[in-house]
mmCIF file of C-alpha atoms in Angstrom:
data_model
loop_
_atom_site.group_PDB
_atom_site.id
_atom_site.type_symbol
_atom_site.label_atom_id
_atom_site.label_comp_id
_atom_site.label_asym_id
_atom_site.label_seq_id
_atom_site.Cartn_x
_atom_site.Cartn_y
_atom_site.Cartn_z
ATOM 1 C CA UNK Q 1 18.977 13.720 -5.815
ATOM 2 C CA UNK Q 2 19.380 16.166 -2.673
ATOM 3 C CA UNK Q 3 16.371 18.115 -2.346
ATOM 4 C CA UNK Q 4 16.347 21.551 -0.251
ATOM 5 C CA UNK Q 5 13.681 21.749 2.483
ATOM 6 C CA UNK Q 6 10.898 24.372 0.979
ATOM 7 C CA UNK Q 7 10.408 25.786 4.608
ATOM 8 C CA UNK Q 8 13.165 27.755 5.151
ATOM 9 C CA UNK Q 9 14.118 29.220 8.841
ATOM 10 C CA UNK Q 10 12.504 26.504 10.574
ATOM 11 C CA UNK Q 11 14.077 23.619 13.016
ATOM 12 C CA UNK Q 12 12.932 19.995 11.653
ATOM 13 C CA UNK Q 13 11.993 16.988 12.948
ATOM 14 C CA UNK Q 14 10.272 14.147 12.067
ATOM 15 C CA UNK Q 15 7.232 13.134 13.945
ATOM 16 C CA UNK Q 16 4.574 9.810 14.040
ATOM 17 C CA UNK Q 17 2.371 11.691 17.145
ATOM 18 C CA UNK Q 18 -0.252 13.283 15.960
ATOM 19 C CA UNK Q 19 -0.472 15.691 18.799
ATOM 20 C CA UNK Q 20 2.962 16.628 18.504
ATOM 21 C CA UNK Q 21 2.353 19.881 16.770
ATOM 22 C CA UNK Q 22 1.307 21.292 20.503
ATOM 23 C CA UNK Q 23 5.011 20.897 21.423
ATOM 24 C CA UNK Q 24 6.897 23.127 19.288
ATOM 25 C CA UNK Q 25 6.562 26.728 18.584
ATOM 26 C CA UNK Q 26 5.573 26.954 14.014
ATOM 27 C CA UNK Q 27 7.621 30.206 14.439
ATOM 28 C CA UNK Q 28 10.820 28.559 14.671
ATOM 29 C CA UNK Q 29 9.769 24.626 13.781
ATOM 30 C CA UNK Q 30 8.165 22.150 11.741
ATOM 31 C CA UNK Q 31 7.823 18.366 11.348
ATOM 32 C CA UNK Q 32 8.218 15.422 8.857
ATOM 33 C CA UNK Q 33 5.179 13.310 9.559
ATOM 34 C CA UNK Q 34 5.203 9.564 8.714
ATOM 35 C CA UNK Q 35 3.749 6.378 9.480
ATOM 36 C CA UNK Q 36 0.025 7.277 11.118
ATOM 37 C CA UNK Q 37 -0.123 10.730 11.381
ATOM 38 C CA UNK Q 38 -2.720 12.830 9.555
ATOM 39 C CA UNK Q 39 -0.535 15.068 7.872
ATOM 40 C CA UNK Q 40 1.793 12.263 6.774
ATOM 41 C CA UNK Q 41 2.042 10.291 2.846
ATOM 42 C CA UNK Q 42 -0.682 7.471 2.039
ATOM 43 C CA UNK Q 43 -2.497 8.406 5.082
ATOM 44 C CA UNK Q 44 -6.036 6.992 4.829
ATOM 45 C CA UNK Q 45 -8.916 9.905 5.541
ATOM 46 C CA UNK Q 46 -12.411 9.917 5.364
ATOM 47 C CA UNK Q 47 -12.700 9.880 1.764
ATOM 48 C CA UNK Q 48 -9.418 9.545 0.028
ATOM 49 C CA UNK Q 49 -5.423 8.440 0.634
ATOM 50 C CA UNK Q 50 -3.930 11.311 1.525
ATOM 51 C CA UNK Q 51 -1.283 12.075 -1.852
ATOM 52 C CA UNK Q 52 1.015 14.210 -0.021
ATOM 53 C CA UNK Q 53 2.594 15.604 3.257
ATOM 54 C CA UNK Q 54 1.231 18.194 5.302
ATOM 55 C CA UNK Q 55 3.964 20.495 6.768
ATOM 56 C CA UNK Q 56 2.725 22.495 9.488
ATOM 57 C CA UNK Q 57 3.796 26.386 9.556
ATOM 58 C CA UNK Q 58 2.624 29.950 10.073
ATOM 59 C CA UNK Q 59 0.611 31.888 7.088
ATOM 60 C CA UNK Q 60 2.599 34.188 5.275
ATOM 61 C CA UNK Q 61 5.833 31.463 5.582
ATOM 62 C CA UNK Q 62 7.699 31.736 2.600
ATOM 63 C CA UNK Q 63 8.005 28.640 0.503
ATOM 64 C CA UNK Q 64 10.733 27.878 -1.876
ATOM 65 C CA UNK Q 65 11.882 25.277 -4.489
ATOM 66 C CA UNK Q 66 13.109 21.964 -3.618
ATOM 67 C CA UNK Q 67 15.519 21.681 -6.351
ATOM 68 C CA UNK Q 68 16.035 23.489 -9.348
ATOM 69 C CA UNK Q 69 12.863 22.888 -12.550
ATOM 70 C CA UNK Q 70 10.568 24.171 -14.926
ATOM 71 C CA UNK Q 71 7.184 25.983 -13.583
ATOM 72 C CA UNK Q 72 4.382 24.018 -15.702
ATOM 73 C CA UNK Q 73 1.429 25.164 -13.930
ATOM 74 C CA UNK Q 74 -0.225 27.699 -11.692
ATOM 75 C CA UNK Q 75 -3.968 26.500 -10.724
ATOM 76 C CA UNK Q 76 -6.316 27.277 -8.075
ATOM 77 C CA UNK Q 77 -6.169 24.176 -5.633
ATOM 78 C CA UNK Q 78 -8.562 24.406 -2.238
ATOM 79 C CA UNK Q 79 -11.476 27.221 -1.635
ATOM 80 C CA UNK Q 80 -14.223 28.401 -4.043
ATOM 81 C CA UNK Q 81 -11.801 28.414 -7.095
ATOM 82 C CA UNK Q 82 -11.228 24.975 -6.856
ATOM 83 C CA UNK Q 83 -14.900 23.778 -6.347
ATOM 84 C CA UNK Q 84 -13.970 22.903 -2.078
ATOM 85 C CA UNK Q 85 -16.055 26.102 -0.563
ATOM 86 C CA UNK Q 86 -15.257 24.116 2.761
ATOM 87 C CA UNK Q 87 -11.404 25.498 2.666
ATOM 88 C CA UNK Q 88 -10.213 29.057 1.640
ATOM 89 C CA UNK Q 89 -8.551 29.921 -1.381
ATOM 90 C CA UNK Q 90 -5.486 28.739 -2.230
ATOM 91 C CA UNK Q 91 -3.329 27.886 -5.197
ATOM 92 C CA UNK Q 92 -0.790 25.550 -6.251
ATOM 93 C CA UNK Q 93 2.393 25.579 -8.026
ATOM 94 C CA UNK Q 94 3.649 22.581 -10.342
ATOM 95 C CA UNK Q 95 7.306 22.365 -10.912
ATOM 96 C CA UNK Q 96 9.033 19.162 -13.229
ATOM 97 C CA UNK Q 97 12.637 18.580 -11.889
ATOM 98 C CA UNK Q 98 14.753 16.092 -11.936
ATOM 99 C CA UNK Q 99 12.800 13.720 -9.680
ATOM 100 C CA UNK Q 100 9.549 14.356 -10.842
ATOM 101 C CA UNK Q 101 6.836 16.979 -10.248
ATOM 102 C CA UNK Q 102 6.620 18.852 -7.175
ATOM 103 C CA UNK Q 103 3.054 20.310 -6.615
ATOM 104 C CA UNK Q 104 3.274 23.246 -3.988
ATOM 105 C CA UNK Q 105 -0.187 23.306 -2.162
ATOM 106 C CA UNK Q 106 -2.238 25.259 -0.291
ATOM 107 C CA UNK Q 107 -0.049 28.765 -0.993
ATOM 108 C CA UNK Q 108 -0.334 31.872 -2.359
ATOM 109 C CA UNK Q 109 2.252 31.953 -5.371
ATOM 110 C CA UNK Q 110 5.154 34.594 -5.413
ATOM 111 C CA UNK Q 111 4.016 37.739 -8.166
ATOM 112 C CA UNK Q 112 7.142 37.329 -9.345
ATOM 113 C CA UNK Q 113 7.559 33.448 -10.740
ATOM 114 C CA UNK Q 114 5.425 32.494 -14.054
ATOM 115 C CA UNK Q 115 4.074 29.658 -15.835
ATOM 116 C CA UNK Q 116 7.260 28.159 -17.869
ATOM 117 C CA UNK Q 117 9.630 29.854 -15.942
ATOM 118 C CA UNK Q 118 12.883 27.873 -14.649
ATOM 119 C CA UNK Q 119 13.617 28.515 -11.194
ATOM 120 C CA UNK Q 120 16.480 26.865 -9.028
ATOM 121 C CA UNK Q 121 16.236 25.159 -5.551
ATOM 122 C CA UNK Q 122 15.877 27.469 -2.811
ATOM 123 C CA UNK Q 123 14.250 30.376 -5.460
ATOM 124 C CA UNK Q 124 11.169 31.689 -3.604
ATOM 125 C CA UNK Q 125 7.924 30.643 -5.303
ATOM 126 C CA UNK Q 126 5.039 32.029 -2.777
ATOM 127 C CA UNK Q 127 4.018 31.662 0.599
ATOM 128 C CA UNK Q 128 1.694 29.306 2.765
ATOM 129 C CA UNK Q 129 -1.887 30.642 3.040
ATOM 130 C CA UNK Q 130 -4.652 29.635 5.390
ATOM 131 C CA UNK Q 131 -6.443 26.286 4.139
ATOM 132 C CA UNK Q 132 -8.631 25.583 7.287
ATOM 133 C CA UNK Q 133 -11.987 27.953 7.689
ATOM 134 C CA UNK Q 134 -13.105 25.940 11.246
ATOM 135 C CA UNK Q 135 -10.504 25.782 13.616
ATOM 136 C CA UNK Q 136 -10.904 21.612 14.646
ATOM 137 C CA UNK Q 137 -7.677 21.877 16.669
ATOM 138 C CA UNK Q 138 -4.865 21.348 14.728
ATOM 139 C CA UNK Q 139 -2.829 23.793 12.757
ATOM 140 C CA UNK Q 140 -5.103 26.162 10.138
ATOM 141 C CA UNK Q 141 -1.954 26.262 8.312
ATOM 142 C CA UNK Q 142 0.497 24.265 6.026
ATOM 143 C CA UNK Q 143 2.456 23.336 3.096
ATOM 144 C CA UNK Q 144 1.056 20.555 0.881
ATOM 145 C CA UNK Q 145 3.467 19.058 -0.750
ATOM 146 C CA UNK Q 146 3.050 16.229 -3.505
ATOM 147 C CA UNK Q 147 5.284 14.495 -5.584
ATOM 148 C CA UNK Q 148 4.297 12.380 -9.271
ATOM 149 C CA UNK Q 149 6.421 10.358 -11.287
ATOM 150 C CA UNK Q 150 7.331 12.278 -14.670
ATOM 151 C CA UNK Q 151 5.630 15.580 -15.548
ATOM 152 C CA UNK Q 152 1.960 16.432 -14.193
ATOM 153 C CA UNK Q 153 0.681 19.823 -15.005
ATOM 154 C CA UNK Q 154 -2.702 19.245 -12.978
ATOM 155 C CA UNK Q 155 -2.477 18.741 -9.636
ATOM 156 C CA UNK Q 156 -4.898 15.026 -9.539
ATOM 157 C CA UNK Q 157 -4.933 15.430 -6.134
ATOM 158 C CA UNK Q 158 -7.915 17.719 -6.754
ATOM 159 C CA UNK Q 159 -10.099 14.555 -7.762
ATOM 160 C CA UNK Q 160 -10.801 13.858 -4.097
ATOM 161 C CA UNK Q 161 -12.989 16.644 -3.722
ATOM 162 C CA UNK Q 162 -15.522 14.789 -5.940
ATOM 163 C CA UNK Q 163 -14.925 12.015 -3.005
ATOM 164 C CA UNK Q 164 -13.241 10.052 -6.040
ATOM 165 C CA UNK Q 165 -11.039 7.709 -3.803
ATOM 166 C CA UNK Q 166 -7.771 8.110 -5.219
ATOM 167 C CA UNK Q 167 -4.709 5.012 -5.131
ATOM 168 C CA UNK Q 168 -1.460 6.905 -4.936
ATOM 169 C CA UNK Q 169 0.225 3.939 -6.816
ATOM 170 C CA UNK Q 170 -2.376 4.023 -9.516
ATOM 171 C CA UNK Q 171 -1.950 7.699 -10.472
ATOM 172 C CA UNK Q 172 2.207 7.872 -10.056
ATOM 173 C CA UNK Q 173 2.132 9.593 -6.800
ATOM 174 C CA UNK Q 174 5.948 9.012 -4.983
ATOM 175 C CA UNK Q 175 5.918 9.549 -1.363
ATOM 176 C CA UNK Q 176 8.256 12.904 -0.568
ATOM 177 C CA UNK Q 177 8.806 11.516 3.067
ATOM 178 C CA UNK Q 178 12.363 10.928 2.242
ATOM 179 C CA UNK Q 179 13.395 13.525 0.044
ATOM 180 C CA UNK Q 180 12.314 15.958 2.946
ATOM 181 C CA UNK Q 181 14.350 13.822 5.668
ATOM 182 C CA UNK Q 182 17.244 14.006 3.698
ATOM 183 C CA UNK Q 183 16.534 17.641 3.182
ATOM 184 C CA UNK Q 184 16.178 18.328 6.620
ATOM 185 C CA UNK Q 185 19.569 16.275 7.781
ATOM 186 C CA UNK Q 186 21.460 18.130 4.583
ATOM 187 C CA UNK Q 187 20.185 22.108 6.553
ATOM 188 C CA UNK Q 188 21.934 20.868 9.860
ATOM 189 C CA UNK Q 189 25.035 20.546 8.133
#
């Protein structure tokens, strides 16, 4: 399955530093993190594994769809709507496709895409919002992006916010790692 990378406009690379971020300019760049870094899949944080990867941007970047699916939920996802007052509001969209679901974190979803909707890969479906209120040096802003096994309407992610230690394996998280290195190889060419 060839995914397309959901930041569009933006020079990739893939990146294990977790400084690294101070090296490029989010106008023009972003980064796959793996292995250690914070942003990166199965990541272990002070109360949870992280479920996704974090890919550092600009607010306001557009986001689009990885490959072409079926909208199955809208839902509230960090910020006072979600029950986090620690982060600002911010939404996430859930789209089943053909190699799973794709949960699109930490945005603001597009006015224009709906609940049950199809949409195809590279179809805008919102744009990144601020997550971060205190600035602890690191980028305020990025694209969460999950990936389950079959179809999830719910993002379960959500459960860590109860500190409810969560075992990707357990609750049919896939790591997106390489669907978004083969993404980012497939926009060079």
């Amino acid at each position: 399955m060839t995914w397309k990378f959901p930041l569009i406009h933006k020079k990739i690379r893939k990146t294990n530093q977790s400084e690294s971020f101070k090296e490029i300019d989010l106008k023009t760049q972003t980064e796959i993190p793996f292995e250690n870094h914070p942003g990166a899949f199965g990541v272990i944080r002070k109360h949870h594994i992280h479920e996704g990867v974090d890919l550092y941007c600009l607010e306001d970047d557009p986001v689009v769809a990885v490959e072409d699916g079926q909208i199955i939920n809208i839902v509230p996802f960090t910020g006072k709507i979600a029950n986090s007052e620690w982060w600002h509001d911010t939404w996430a969209v859930m789209v089943h496709g053909n190699s799973g679901t794709v949960c699109y974190g930490e945005i603001t979803p597009s006015p224009f895409i709906q609940k049950n909707a199809y949409i195809k890969a590279g179809q805008l479906i919102g744009s990144v919002k601020q997550v971060l209120k205190k600035d602890k040096g690191r980028p305020m802003n990025m694209l969460h992006l999950e990936l389950y096994k079959g179809r999830v309407e719910n993002p379960i992610s959500l459960d860590h916010i109860q500190n409810k230690p969560l075992d990707p394996e357990k609750f049919g998280f896939l790591d997106p790692t390489p669907y978004l290195i083969e993404a980012a190889l497939n926009e060079k060419n």
